[in-house]
CSV table of C-alpha atoms and ligand atoms in Angstrom, one decimal:
chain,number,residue,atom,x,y,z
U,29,UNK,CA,-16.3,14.6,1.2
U,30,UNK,CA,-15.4,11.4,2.7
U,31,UNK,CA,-11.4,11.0,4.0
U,32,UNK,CA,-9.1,8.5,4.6
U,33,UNK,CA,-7.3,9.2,8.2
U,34,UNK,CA,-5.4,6.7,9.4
U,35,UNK,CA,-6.5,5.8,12.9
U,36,UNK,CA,-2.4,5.3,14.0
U,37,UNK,CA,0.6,7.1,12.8
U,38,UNK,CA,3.6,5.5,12.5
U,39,UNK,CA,5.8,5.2,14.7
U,40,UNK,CA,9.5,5.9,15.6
U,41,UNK,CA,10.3,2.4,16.5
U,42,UNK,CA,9.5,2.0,12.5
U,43,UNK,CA,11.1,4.8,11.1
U,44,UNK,CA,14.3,3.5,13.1
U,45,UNK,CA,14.1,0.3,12.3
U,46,UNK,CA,13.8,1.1,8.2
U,47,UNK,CA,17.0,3.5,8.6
U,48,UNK,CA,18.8,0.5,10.0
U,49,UNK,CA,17.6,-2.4,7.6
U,50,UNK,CA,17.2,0.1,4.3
U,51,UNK,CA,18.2,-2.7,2.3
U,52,UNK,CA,15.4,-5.0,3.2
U,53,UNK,CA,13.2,-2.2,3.4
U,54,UNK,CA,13.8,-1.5,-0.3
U,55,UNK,CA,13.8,-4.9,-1.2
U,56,UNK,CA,10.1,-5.7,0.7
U,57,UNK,CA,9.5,-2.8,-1.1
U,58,UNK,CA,10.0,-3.9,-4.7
U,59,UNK,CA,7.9,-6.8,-3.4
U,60,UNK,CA,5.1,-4.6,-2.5
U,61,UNK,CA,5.1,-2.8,-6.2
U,62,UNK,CA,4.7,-6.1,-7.9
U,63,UNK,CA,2.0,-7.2,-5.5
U,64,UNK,CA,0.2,-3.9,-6.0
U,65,UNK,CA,0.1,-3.9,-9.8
U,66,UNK,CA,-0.8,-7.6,-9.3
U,67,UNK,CA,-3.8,-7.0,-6.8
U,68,UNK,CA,-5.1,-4.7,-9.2
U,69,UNK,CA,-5.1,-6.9,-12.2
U,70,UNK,CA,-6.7,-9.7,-9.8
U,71,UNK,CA,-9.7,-7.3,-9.5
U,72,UNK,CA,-9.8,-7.1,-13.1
U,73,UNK,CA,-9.9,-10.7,-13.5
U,74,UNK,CA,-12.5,-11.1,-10.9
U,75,UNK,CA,-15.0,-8.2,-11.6
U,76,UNK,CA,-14.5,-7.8,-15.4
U,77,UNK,CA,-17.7,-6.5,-16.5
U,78,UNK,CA,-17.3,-3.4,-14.0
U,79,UNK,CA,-16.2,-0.9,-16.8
U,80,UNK,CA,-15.4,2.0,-13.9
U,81,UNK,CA,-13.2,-0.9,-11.9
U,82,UNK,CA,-11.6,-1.9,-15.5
U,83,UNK,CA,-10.8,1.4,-16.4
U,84,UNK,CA,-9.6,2.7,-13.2
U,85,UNK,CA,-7.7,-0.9,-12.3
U,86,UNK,CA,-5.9,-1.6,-15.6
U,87,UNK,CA,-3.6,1.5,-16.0
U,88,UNK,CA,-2.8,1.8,-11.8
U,89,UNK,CA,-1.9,-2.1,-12.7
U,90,UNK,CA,0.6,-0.5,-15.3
U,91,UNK,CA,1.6,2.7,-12.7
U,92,UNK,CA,2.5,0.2,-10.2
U,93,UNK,CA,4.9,-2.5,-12.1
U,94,UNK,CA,6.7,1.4,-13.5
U,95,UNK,CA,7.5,1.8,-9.3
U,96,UNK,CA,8.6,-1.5,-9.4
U,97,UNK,CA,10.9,-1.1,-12.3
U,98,UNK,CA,12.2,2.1,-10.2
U,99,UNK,CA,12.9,0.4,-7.2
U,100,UNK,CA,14.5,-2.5,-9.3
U,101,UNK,CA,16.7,0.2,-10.4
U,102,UNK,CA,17.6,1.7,-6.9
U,103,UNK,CA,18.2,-1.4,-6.0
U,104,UNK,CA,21.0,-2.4,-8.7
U,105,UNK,CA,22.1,1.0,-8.4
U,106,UNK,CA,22.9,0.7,-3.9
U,107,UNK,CA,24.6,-2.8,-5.1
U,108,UNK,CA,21.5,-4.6,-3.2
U,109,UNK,CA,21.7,-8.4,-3.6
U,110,UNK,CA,18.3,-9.5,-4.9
U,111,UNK,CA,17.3,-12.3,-2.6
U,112,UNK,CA,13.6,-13.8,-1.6
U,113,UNK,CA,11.7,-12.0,1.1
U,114,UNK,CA,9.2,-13.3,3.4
U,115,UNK,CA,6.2,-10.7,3.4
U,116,UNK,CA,5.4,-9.2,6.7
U,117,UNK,CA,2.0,-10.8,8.0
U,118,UNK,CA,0.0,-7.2,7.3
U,119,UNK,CA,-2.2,-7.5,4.3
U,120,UNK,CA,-2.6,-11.1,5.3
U,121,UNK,CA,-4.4,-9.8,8.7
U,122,UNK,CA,-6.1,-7.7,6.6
U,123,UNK,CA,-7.3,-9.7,3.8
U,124,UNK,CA,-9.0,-11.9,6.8
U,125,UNK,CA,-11.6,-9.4,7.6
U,126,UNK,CA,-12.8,-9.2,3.6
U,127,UNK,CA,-16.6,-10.4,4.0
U,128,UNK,CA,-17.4,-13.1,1.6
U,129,UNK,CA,-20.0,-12.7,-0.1
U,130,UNK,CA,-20.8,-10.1,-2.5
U,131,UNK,CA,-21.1,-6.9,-2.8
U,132,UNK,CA,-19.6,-6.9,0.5
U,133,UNK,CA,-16.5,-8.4,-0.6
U,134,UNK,CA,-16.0,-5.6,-3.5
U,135,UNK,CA,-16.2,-3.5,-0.9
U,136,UNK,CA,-14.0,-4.5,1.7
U,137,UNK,CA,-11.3,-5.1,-0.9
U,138,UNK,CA,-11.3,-1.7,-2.5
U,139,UNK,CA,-11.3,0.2,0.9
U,140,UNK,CA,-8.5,-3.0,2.1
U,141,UNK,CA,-6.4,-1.4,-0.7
U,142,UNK,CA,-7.2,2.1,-0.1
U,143,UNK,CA,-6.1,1.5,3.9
U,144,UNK,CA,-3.1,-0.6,2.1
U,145,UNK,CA,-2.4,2.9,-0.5
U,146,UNK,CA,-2.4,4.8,2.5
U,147,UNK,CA,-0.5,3.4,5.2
U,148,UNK,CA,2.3,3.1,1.8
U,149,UNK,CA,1.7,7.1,1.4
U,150,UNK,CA,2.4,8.0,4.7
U,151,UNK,CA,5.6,5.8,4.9
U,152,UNK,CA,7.0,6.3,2.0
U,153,UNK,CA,6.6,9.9,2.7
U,154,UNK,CA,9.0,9.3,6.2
U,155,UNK,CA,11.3,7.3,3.8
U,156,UNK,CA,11.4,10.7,1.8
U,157,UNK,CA,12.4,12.7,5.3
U,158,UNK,CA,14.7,10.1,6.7
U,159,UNK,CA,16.6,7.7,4.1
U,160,UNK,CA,20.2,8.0,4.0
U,161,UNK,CA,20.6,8.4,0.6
U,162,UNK,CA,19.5,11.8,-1.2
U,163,UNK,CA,18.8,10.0,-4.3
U,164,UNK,CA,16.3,7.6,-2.5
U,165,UNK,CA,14.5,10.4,-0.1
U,166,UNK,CA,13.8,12.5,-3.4
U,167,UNK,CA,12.6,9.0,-5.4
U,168,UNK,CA,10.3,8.5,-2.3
U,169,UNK,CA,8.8,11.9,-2.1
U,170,UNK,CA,8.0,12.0,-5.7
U,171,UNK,CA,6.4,8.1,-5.2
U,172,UNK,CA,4.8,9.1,-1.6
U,173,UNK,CA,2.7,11.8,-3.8
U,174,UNK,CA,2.0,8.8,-6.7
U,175,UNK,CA,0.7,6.6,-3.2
U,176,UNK,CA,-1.9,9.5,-2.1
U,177,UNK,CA,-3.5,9.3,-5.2
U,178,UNK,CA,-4.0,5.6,-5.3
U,179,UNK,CA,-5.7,5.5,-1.9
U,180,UNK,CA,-7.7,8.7,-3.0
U,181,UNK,CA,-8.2,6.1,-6.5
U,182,UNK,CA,-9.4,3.2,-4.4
U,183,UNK,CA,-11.3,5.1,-2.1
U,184,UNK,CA,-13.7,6.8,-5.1
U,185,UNK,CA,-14.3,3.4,-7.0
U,186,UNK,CA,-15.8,2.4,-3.5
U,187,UNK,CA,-18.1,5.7,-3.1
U,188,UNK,CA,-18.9,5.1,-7.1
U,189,UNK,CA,-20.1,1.7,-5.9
U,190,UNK,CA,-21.9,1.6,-2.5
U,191,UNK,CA,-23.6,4.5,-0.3
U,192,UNK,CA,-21.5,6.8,1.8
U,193,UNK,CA,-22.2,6.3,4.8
U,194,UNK,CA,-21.9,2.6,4.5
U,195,UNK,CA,-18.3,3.6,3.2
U,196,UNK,CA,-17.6,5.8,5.9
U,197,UNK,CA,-19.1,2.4,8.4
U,198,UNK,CA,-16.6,-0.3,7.2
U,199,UNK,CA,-13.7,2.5,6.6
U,200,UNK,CA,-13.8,3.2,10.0
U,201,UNK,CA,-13.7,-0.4,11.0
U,202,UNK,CA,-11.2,-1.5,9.0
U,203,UNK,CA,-9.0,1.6,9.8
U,204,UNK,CA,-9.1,0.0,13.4
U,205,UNK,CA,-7.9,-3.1,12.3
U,206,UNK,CA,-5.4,-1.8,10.5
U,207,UNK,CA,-3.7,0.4,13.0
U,208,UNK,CA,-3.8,-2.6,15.5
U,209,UNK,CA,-2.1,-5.0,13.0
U,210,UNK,CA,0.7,-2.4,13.4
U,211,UNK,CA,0.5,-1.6,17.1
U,212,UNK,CA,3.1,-3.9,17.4
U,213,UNK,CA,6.3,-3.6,15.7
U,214,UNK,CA,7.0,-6.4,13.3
U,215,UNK,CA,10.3,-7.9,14.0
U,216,UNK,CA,11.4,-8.0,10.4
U,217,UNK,CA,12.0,-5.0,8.6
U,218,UNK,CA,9.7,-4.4,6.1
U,219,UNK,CA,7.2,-1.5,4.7
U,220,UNK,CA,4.3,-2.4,6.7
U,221,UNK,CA,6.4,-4.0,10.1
H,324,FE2,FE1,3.3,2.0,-6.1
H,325,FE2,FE1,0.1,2.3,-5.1
């Protein structure tokens, strides 16, 4: 069975600079939710006659605007002023490797979001450890779990799609990328600084 590892764990620079800026981190955060649900439903629009895609895409679309609706909530809750949020430069580093034509592109995008589901499981999952509030760490560990199972999600449409071991080929590369988009700290607090 093929697996997801990410090629870099996070590091402690991160984890201490999301305890200090929690508030942007939960506000890049709602961000991400809404851009989640709304990369899926871009799939939909651009691939519509791919039942397994449709059927797969449309209710993690719906999964991820109900985390957004959680963090909204969190976020009234901590008295967090909802401001505008510059997005760290991350998924825009790592939309510029997607190949452009097809079926390349499919793809690169489905394993883009998988790396994308699972660099959000694992740090969600420190958010769980080390957040200040108890109400937040057990909100992240219960959505750190949800994250697993969308990489897991994205991961499968691609092995439904394309053979493994040319999965397990551009995973691997793009699992490189990934982890040296992040080798530096982002100065901006954000999920994927
Ligand atoms: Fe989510
Ligand atoms: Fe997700």
């Amino acid at each position: 069975m093929l697996v997801l590892e990410l090629a870099s764990p996070t590091s402690k620079d991160w984890i201490d600079q999301a305890i200090r800026h929690i508030d942007l981190v939960l506000l890049d955060h709602a961000n991400c939710e809404k851009k989640a649900a709304g990369n899926a439903l871009s799939l939909l629009f651009r691939y519509p006659a791919n039942g397994r895609l449709v059927e797969t895409l449309s209710p993690l679309a719906r999964e991820e605007l109900q985390h957004f609706e959680r963090v909204h909530r969190h976020l009234q809750r901590l008295g967090i002023p909802i401001k505008p949020l510059s997005a760290a430069p991350y998924a825009g580093r790592l939309n510029q490797h997607l190949r452009r034509s097809e079926p390349e592109h499919l793809l690169d995008t489905l394993l883009v979001a998988a790396i994308i589901e699972a660099r959000s499981h694992e740090r969600l999952g420190l958010l769980g450890i080390h957040a200040p509030d108890l109400e937040l760490r057990q909100f992240y560990l219960w959505l750190a779990a949800a994250e697993e199972r969308h990489w897991q999600l994205y991961l499968d449409l691609a092995l439904d799609q394309f053979p493994a071991d040319q999965v397990q080929e551009r995973l691997d590369t793009l699992l490189q990328v990934e982890a040296e988009i992040l080798s530096t700290l982002h100065p901006d607090p954000r999920v994927h600084s």
